[in-house]
Coordinates of C-alpha atoms and ligand atoms in Angstrom, one line a residue:
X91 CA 22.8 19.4 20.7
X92 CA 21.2 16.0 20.2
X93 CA 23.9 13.8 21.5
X94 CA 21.8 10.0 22.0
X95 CA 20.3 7.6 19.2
X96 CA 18.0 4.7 20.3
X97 CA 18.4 1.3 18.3
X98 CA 15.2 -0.6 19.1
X99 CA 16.7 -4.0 18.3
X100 CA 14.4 -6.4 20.0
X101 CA 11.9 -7.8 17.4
X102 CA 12.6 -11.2 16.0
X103 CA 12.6 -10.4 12.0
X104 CA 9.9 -13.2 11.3
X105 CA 9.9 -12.2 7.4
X106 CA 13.6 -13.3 7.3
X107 CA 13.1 -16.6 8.6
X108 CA 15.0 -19.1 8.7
X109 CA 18.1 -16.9 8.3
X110 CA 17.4 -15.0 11.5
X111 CA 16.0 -18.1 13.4
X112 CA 19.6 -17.9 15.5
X113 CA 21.0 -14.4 14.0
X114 CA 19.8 -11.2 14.8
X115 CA 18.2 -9.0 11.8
X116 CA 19.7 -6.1 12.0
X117 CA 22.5 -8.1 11.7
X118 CA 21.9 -9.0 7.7
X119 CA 24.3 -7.6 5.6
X120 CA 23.8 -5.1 2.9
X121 CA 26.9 -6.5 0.5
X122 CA 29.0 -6.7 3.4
X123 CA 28.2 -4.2 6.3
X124 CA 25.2 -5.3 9.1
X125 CA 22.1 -3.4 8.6
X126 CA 23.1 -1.8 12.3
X127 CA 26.2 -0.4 11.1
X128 CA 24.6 1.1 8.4
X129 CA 22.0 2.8 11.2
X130 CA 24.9 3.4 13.7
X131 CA 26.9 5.3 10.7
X132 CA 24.0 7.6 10.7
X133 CA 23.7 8.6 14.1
X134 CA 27.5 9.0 14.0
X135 CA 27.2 11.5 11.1
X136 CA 24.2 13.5 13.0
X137 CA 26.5 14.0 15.5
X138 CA 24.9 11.6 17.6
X139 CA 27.5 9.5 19.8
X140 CA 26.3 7.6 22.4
X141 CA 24.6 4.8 20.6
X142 CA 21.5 2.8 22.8
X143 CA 20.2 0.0 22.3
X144 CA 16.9 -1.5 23.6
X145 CA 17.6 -5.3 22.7
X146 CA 16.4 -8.7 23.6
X147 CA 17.0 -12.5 24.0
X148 CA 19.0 -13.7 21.0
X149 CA 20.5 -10.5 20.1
X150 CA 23.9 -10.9 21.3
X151 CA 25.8 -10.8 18.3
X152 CA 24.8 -6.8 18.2
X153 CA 27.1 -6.3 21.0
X154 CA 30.3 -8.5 19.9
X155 CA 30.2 -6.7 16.3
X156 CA 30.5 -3.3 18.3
X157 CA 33.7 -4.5 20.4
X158 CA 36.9 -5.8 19.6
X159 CA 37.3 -9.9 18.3
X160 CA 40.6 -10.0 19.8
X161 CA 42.0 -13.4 18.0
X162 CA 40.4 -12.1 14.5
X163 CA 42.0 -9.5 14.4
X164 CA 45.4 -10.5 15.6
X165 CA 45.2 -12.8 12.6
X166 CA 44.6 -10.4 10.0
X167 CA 46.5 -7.9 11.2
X168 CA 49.0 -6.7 9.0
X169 CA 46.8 -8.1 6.1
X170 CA 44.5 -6.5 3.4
X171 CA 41.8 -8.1 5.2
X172 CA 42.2 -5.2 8.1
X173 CA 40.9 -2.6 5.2
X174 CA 37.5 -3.7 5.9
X175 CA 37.4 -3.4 9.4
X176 CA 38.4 0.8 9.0
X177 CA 34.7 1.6 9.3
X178 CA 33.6 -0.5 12.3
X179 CA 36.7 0.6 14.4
X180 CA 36.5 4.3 13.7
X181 CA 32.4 3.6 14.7
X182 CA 34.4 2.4 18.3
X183 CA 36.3 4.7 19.0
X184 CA 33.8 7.5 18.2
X185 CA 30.7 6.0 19.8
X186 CA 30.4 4.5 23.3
X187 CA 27.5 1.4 23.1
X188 CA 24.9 0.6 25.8
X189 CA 22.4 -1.6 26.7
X190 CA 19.2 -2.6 27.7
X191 CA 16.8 -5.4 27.4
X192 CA 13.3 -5.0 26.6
X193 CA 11.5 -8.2 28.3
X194 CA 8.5 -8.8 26.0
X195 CA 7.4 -7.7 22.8
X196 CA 4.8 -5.3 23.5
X197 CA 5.2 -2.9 20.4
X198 CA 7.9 0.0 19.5
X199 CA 6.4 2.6 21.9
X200 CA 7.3 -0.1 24.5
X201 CA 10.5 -0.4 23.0
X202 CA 11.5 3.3 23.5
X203 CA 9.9 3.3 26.9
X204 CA 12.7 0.6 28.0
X205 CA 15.4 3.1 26.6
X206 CA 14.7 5.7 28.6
X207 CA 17.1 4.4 31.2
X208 CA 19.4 4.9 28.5
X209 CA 18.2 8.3 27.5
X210 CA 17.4 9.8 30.7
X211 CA 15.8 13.7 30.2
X212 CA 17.1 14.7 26.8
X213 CA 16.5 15.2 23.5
X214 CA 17.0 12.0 21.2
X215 CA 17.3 10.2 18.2
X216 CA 15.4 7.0 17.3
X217 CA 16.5 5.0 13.9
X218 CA 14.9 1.8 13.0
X219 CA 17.6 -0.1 11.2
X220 CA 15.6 -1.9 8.9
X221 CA 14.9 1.3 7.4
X222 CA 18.0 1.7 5.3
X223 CA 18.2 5.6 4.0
X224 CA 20.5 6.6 1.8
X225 CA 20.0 10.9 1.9
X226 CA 20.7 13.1 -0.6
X227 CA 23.8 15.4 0.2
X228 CA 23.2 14.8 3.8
X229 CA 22.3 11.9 5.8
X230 CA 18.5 11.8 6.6
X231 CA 19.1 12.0 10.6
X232 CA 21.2 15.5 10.1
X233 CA 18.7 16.3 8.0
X234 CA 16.3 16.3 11.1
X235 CA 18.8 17.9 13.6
X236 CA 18.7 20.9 10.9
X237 CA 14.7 21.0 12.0
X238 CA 15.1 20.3 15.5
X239 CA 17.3 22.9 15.9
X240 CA 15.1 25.8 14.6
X241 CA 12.0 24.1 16.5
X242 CA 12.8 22.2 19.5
X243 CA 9.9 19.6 18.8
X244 CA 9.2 15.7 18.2
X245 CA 9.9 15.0 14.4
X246 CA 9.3 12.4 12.5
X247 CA 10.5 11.5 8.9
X248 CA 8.2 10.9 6.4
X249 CA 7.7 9.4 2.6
X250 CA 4.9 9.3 0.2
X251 CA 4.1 5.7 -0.4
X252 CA 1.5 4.2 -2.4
X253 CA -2.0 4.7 -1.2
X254 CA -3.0 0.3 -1.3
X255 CA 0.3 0.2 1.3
X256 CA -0.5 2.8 3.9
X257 CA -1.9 -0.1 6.4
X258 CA 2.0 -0.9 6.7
X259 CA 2.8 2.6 8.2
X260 CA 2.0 5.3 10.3
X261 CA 0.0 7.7 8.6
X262 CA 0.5 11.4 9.2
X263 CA -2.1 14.3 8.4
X264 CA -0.8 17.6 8.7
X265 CA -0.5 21.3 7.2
X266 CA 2.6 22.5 5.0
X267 CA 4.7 24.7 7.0
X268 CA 7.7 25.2 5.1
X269 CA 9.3 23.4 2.0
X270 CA 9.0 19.4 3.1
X271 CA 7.8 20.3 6.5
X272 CA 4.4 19.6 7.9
X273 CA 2.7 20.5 11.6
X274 CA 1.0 17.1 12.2
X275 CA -2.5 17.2 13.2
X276 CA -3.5 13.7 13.7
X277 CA -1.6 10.3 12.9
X278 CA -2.7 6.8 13.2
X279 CA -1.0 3.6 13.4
X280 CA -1.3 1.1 10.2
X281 CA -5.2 2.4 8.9
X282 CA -7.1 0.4 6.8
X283 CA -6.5 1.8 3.0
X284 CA -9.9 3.3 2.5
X285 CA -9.3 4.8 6.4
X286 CA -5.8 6.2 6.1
X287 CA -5.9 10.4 6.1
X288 CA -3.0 10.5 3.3
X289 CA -0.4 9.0 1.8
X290 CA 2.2 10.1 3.8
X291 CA 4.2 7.5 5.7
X292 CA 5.9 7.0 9.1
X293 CA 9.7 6.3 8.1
X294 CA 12.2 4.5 10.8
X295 CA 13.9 8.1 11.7
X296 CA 12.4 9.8 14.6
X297 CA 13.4 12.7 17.1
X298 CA 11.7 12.5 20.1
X299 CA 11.8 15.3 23.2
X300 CA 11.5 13.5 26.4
X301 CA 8.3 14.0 27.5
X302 CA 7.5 11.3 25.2
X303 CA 8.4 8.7 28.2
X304 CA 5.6 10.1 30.5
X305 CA 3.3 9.8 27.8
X306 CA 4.2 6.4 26.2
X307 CA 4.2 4.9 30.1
X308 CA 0.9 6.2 30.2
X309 CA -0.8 5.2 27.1
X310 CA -3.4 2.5 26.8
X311 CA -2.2 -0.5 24.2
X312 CA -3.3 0.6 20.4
X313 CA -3.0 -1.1 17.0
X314 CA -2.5 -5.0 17.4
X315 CA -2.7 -4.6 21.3
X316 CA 0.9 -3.0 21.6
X317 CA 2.2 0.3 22.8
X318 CA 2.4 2.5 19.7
X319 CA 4.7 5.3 19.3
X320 CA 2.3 6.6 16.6
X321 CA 0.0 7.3 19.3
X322 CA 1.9 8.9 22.0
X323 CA 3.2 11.0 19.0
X324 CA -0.2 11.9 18.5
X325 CA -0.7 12.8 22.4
X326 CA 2.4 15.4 22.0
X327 CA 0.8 16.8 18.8
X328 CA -2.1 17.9 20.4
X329 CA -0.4 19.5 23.8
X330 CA 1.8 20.9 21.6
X331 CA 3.8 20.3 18.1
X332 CA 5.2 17.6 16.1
X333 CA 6.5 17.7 12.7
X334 CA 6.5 15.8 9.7
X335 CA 9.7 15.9 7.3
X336 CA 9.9 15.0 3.8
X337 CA 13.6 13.5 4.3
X338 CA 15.8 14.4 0.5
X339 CA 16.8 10.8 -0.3
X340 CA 15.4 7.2 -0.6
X341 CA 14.7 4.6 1.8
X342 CA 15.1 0.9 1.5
X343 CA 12.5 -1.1 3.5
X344 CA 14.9 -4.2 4.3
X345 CA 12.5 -5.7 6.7
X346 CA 11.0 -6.8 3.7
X347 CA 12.7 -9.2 1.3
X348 CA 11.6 -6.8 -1.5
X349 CA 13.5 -3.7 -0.2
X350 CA 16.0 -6.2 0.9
X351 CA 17.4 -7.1 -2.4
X352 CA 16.5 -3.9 -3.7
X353 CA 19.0 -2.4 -1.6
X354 CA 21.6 -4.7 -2.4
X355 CA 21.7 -4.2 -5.6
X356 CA 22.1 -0.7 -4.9
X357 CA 25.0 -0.8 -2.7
X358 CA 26.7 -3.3 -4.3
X359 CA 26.2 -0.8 -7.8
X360 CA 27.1 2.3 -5.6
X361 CA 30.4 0.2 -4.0
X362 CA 31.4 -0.9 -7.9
X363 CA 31.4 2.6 -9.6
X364 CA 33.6 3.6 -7.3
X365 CA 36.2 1.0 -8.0
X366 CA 35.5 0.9 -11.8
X367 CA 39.0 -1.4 -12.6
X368 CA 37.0 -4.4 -11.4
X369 CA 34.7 -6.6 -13.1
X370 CA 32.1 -8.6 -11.4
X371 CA 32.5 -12.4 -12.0
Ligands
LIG636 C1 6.9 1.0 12.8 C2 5.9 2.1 13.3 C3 5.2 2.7 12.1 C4 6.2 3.2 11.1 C5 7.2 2.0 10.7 C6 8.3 2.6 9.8 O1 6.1 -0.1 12.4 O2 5.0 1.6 14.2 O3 4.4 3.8 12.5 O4 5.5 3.6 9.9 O5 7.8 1.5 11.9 O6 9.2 1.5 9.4 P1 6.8 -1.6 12.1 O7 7.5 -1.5 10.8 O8 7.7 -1.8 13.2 O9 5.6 -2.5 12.1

């Protein structure tokens, strides 16, 4: 039973600037929910209830939207407004919320390192909230515990992108081993196009056993001078096995502006066929 989910919160969201220059990213809505919640949700449904997050200077306004806002919602209470606050409050009272700071910016791997205070010796989840995914008949995390429960490994989610954007990703290469499922062999961190071993791409969902800590505290910087996950994935692969899963459903890159407004308009579509009665204005 997979019971943590890491939230890597720290980075600053340069590609949304000015609008995060003094709000946190994760904290852009899709139509009206925080990208977080969105991520948070997830872990929820995975079965995964104590929510970490490795977060930084600025961020504070991650913590306040997980708590109570005590004169907010004395004033609406009683009021239709309360309606859209049913989500975030059953998120509280399901999840318990902790924290720690990650000092500088040296890279995700780094990133999950600081969590492990968090995390401790046991199996966990990682989701990158600017990866919004949207899974088909199951969320794509579950999707994952499905796998990690038959194999007790590292997985990571995967997509096939276009071969010109594989110096944006990780880059898995791997054997088929079931339906969707590959055994990694090798991955690298952002390749050059013409050096990338496939077309199969790195996705913000990870499971990560916790020998992953050792490794990552060990690991000489890699791409761009940071700590990559992507190569102390590719330490684990070679002691001993990592997988690669096709998640069913699509992904919304919202740390681009692209995926960003993509997404919207999918939400908001999703959110107004199931009230059919209204018309946009
Ligand atoms: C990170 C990982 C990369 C992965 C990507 C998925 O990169 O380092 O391997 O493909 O997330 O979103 P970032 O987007 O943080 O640069």
């Amino acid at each position: 039973m997979i019971t943590k989910c890491l939230f890597p919160v720290a980075g600053y969201g340069t590609r949304f600037l000015p609008a995060t220059k003094a709000m946190p990213k994760e904290m852009m809505p899709i139509v009206n929910k925080p990208l977080i919640q969105y991520g948070v949700q997830e872990a929820m449904e995975a079965g995964m209830r104590q929510i970490a997050f490795v977060t930084g200077r600025r961020k504070r306004a991650i913590e306040d939207h997980f708590d109570r806002t005590y004169e907010l919602e004395d004033q609406i209470s009683g009021t239709t407004a309360e309606k859209n606050l049913e989500e975030i409050r059953a998120l509280m009272k399901e999840c318990t919320f902790s924290y720690t700071r990650q000092i500088q910016m040296q890279g995700l791997g780094d990133a999950i390192r600081t969590g492990e205070t968090l995390i401790g010796d046991q199996p966990f989840g990682v989701i990158l909230a600017d990866d919004l995914c949207l899974g088909d008949g199951q969320p794509v995390l579950s999707q994952m515990v499905e796998i990690f429960t038959k194999y007790q490994c590292s997985i990571v989610a995967i997509e096939e992108v276009p071969q010109q954007e594989t110096e944006k990703y990780g880059i898995i290469s791997g054997k088929l081993l079931e339906d969707r499922l590959f055994i990694v062999d090798s991955m690298v961190e952002k390749p050059p196009v013409h050096e990338a071993p496939s077309n199969h791409a790195i996705i913000g969902r990870y499971i990560l056993t916790p020998d992953i800590f050792d490794t990552l505290r060990n690991l000489p910087p890699g791409k761009n001078g940071e700590i990559q996950i992507t190569d102390a994935l590719n330490v684990q692969a070679k002691k001993k096995m990592v997988l690669g899963y096709q998640f069913k459903g699509i992904r919304f890159d919202c740390g681009r502006l692209e995926g960003f407004v993509a997404a919207t308009n999918h939400f908001f579509n999703l959110m107004h066929a199931s009230k059919p009665s209204q018309s946009v204005k």
